[in-house]
PDB file of C-alpha atoms in Angstrom:
ATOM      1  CA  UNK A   1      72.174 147.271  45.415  1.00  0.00           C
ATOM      2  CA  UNK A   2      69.130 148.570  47.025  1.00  0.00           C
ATOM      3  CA  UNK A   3      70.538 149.417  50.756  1.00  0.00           C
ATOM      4  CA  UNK A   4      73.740 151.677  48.499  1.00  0.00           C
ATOM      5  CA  UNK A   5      70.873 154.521  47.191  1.00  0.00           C
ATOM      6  CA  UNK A   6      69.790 155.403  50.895  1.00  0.00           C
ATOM      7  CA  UNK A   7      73.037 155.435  51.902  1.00  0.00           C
ATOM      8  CA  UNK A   8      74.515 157.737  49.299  1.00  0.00           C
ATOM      9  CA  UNK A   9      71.423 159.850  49.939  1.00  0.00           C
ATOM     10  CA  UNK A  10      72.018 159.865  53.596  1.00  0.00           C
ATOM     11  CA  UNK A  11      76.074 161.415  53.483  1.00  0.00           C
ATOM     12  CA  UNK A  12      75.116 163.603  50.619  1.00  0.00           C
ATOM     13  CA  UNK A  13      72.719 165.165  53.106  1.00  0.00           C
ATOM     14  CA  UNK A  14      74.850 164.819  56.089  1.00  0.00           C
ATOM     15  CA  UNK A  15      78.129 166.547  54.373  1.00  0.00           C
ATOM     16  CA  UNK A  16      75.310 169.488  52.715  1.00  0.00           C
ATOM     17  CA  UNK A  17      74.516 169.712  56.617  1.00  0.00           C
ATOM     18  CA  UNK A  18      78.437 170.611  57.410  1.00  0.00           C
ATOM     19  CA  UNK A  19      79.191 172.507  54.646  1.00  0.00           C
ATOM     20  CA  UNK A  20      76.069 174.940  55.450  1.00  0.00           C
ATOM     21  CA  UNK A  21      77.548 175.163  59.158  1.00  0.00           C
ATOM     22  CA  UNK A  22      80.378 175.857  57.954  1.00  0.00           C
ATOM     23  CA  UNK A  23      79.540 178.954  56.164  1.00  0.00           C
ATOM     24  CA  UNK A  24      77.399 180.266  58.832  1.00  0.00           C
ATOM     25  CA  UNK A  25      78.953 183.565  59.865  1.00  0.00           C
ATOM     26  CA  UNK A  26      78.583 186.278  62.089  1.00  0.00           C
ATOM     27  CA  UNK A  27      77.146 190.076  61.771  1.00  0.00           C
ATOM     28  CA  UNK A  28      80.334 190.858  63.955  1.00  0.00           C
ATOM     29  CA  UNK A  29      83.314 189.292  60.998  1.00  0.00           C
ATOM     30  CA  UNK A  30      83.374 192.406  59.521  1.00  0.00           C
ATOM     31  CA  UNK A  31      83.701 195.219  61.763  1.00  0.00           C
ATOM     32  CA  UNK A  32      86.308 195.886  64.670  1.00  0.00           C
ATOM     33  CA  UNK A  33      84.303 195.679  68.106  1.00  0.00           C
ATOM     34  CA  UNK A  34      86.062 197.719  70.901  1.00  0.00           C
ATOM     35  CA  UNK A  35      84.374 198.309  74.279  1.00  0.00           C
ATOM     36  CA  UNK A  36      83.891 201.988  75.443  1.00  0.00           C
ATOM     37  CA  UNK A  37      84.029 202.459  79.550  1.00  0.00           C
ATOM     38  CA  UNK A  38      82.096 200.478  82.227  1.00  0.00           C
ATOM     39  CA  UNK A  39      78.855 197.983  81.598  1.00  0.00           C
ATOM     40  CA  UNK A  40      75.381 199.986  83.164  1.00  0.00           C
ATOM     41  CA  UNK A  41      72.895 198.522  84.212  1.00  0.00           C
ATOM     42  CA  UNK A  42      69.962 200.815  81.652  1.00  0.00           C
ATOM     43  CA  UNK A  43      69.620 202.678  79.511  1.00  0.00           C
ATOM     44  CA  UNK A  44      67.018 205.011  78.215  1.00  0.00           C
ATOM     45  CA  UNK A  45      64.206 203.967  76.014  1.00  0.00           C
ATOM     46  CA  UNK A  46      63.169 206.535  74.486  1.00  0.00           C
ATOM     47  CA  UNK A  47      66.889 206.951  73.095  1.00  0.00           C
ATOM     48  CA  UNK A  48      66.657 203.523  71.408  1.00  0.00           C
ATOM     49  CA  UNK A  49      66.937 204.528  67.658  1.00  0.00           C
ATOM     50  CA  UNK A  50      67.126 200.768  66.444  1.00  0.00           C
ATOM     51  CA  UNK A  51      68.301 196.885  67.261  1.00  0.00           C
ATOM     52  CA  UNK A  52      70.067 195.071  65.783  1.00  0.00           C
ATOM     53  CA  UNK A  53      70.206 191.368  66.937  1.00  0.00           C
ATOM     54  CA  UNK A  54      73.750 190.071  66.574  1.00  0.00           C
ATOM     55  CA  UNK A  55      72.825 186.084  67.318  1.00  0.00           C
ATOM     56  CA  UNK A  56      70.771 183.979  69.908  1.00  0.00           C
ATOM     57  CA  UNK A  57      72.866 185.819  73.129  1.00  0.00           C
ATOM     58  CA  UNK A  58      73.611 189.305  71.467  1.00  0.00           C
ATOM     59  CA  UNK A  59      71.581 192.547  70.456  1.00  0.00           C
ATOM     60  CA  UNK A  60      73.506 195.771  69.868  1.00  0.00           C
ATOM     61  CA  UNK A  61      70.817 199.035  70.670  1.00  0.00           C
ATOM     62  CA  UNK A  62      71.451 201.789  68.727  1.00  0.00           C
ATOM     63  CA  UNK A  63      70.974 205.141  70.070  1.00  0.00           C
ATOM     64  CA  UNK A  64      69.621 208.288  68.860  1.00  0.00           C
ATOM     65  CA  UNK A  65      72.757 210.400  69.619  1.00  0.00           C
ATOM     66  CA  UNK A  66      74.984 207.215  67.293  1.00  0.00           C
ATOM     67  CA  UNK A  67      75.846 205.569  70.609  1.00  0.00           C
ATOM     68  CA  UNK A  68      75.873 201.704  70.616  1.00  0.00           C
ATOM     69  CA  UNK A  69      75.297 199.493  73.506  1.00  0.00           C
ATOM     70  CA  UNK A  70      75.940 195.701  73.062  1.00  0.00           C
ATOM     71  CA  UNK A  71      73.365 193.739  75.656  1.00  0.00           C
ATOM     72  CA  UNK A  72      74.926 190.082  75.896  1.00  0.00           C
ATOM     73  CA  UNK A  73      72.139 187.898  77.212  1.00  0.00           C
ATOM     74  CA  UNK A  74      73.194 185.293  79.996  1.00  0.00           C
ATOM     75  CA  UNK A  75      71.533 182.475  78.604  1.00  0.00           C
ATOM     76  CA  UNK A  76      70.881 181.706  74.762  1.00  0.00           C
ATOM     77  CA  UNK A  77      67.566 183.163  73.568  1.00  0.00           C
ATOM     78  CA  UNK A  78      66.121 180.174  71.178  1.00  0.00           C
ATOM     79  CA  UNK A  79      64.921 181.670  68.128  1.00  0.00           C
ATOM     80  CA  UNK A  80      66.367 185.109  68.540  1.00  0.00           C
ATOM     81  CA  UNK A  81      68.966 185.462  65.377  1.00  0.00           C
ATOM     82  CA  UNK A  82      66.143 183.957  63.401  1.00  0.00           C
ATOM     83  CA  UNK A  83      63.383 185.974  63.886  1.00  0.00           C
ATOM     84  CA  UNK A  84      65.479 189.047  64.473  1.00  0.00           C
ATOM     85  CA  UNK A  85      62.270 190.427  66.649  1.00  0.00           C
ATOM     86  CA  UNK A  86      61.458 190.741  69.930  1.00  0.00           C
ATOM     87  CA  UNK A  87      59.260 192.352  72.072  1.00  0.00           C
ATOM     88  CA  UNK A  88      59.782 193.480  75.887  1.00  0.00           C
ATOM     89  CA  UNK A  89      57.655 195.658  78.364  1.00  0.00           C
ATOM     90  CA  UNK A  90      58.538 198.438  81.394  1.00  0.00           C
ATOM     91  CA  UNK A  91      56.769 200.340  83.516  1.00  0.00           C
ATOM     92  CA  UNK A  92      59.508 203.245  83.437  1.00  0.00           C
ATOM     93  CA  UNK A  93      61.540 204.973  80.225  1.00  0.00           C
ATOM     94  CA  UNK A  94      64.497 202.502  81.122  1.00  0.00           C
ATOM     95  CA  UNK A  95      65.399 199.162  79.779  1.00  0.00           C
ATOM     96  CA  UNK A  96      67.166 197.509  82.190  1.00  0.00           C
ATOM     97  CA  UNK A  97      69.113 194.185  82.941  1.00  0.00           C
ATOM     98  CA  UNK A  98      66.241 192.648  85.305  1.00  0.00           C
ATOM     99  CA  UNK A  99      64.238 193.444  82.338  1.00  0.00           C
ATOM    100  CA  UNK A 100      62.686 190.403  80.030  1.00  0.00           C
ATOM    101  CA  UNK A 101      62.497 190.243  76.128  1.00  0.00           C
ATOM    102  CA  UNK A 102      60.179 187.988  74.459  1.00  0.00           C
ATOM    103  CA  UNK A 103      61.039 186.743  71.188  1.00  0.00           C
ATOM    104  CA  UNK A 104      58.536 187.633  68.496  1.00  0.00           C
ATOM    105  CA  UNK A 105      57.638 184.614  66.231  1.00  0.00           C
ATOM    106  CA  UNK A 106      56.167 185.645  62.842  1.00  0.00           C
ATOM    107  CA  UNK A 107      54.455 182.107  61.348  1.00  0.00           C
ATOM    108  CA  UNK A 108      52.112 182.602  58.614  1.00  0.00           C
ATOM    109  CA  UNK A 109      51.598 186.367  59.243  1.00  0.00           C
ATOM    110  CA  UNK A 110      50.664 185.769  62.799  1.00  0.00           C
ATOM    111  CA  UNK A 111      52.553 186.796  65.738  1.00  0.00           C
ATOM    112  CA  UNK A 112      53.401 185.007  68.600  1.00  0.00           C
ATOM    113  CA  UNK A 113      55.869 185.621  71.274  1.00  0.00           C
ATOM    114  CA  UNK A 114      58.099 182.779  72.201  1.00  0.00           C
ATOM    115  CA  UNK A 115      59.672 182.323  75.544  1.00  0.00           C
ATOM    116  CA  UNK A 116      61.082 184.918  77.673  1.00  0.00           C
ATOM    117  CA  UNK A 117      65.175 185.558  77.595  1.00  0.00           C
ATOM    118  CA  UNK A 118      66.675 187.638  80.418  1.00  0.00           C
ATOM    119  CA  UNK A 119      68.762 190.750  79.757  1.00  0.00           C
ATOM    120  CA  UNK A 120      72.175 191.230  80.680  1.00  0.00           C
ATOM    121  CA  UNK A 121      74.261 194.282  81.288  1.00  0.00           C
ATOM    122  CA  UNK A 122      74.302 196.975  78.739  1.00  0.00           C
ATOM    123  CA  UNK A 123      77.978 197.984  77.537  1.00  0.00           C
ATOM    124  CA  UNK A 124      79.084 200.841  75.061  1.00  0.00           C
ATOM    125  CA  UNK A 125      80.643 199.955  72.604  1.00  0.00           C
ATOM    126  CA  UNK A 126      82.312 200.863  69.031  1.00  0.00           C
ATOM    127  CA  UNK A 127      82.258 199.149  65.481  1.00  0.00           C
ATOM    128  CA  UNK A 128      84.985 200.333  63.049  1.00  0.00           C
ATOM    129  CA  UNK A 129      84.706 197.883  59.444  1.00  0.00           C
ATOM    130  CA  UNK A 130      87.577 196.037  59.094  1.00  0.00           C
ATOM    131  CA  UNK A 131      88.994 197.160  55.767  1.00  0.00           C
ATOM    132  CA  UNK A 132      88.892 200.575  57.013  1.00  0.00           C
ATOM    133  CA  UNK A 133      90.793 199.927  60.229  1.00  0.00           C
ATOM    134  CA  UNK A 134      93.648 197.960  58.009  1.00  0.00           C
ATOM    135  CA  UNK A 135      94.073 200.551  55.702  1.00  0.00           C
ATOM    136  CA  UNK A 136      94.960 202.990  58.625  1.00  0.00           C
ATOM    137  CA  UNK A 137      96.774 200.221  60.547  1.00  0.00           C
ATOM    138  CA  UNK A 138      99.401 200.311  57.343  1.00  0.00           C
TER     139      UNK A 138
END
């Protein structure tokens, strides 16, 4: 009778573990992303309004002028969706795709950066919310 209460414990936490993965979901579900012309290679910093980082290999830059350009990372940047933060550095007004972001690690009130994460190509793009776009689609 002993060995049956670890056990239980055990798959309760194991099928807690799926369910949670389960309901993880991305910032994209609820919006209609369409992509607007050809990829470039930077774009201007100054313009760079806001970020918004979509998960580990995705951060949309939001412009001051309401454009949007989606940068998807080539590699997975550990840490990135859950710190939402990063941190990169130029020596000209452009961010560019052989530019590196550091992922900014906020423990305890102090900041560290985390490894560095390559950029990739920066691509316009548009987000329409979904219940809006199938309203007009009927």
């Amino acid at each position: 009778m002993k060995l049956f209460a670890p056990i239980l414990i055990g798959s309760i936490i194991a099928t807690a573990g799926v369910a949670y993965a389960g309901e993880k979901r991305s910032k994209d579900d609820k919006y209609i992303i369409e992509k607007v012309g050809e990829p470039k290679s930077c774009i201007t910093r100054s313009q760079i309004r806001s970020t918004d980082v979509i998960d580990d290999r995705t951060i949309d830059f939001k412009m001051r002028n309401g454009d949007i350009y989606r940068n998807n990372l080539p590699n997975k940047c550990s840490g990135l969706r859950f710190e939402e933060a990063f941190s990169y550095r130029t020596s000209t007004n452009r961010l560019c795709n052989v530019d590196i972001i550091r992922v900014l690690d906020n423990t305890a009130g102090r900041i560290d950066t985390r490894g560095a994460c390559g950029l990739g190509r920066f691509q316009e793009i548009t987000k329409t919310k979904r219940e809006k776009a199938e309203k007009s689609e009927s």
